[in-house]
XYZ file of C-alpha atoms in Angstrom:
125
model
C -10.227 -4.875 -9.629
C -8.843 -1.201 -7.959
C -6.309 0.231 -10.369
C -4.341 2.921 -9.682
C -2.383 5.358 -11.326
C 0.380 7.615 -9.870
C 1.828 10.801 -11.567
C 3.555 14.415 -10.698
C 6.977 12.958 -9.472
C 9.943 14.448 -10.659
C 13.158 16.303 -9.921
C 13.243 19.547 -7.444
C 15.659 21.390 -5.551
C 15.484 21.762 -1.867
C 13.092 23.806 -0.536
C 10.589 23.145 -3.843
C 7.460 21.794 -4.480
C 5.737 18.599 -6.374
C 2.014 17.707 -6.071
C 1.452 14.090 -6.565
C -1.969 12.600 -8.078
C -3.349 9.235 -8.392
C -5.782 8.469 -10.278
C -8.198 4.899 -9.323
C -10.238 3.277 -10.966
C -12.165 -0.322 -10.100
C -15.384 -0.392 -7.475
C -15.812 2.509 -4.767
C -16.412 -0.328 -2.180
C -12.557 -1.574 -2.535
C -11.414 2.236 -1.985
C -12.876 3.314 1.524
C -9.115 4.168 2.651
C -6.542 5.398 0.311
C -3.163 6.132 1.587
C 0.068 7.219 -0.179
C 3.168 5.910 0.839
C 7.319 6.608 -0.277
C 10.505 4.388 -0.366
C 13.934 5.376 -0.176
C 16.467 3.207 -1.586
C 17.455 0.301 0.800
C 14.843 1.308 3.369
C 11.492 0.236 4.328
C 8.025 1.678 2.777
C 6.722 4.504 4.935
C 3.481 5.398 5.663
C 2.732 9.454 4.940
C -0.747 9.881 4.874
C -4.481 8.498 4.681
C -7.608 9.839 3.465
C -11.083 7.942 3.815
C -14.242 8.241 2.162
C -15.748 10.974 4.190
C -12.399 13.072 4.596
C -11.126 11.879 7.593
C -7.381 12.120 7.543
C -4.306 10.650 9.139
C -0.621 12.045 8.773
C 2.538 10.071 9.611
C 4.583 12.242 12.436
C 7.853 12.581 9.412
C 5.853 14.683 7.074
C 3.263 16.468 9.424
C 3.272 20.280 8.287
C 5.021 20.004 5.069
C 2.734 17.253 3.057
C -0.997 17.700 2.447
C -3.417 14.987 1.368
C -6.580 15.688 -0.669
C -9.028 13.930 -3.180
C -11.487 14.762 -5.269
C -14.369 11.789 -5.108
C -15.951 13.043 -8.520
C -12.457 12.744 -10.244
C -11.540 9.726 -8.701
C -8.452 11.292 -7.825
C -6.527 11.576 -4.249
C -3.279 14.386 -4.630
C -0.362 14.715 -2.177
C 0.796 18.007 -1.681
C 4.696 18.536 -0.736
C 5.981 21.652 0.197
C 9.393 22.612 1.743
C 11.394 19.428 0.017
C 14.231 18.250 1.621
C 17.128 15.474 0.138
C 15.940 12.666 2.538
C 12.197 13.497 1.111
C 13.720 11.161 -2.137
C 12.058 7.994 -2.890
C 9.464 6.514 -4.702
C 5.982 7.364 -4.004
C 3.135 5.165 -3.974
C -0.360 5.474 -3.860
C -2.744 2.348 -1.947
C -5.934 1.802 -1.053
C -7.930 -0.491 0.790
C -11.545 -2.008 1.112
C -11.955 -0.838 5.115
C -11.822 1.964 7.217
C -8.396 3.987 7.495
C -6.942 3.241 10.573
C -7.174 5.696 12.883
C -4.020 6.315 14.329
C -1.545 4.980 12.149
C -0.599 4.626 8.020
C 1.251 1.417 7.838
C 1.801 -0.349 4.163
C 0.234 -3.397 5.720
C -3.645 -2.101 6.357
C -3.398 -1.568 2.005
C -4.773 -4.130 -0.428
C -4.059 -2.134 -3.900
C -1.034 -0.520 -5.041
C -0.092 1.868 -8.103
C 3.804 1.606 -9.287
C 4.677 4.494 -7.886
C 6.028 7.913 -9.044
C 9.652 8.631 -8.240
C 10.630 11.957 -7.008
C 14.488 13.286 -6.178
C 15.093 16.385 -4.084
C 19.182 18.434 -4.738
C 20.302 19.970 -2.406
């Protein structure tokens, strides 16, 4: 069974930084693709990023520039960098992850198997 385990959300002013980390646990085979996804209140989850097993990485057009994924395979640990924060950035974060390949053109909620709770984060302007 994948577990995982979101943390770093919080509250920033515009133009601020968070880095977000989850944490999985549960067999390697079930985490080939992990992705982390946000939603705002009243709107759909969006896909911001992937990140397979070998590095490969896919970014969602919204957050190109601004948000960097990363992991760290001995830590068990993917991060989600966030720079530049603006108000519509707020929403809950999750992290996912899936038993297949990441999908290479595209990070949509419905390629994920496993989710964390999330990890909320608000933006001031």
């Amino acid at each position: 069974q994948v577990k995982l385990v979101e943390s770093g959300g919080g509250s920033v002013e515009f133009g601020g930084s968070l880095k977000l980390s989850c944490t999985a646990s549960g067999p390697a085979s079930s985490r080939h693709c992990m992705g982390w996804f946000r939603q705002g209140h009243g709107m759909e989850r969006e896909g911001i990023a992937d990140i397979d097993s070998k590095g490969v990485i896919t970014y969602a057009g919204s957050v190109k520039g601004r948000f960097t994924i990363s992991q760290d395979t001995a830590k068990n640990t993917v991060y989600l960098q966030m720079n530049s924060l603006k108000p519509e950035d707020t929403a809950m974060y999750y992290c996912a992850a899936d038993d297949t390949v990441c999908d290479a053109n595209v990070v949509v909620p419905g390629d994920f198997d496993y989710w964390g709770r999330g990890t909320q984060v608000t933006v001031s302007s």
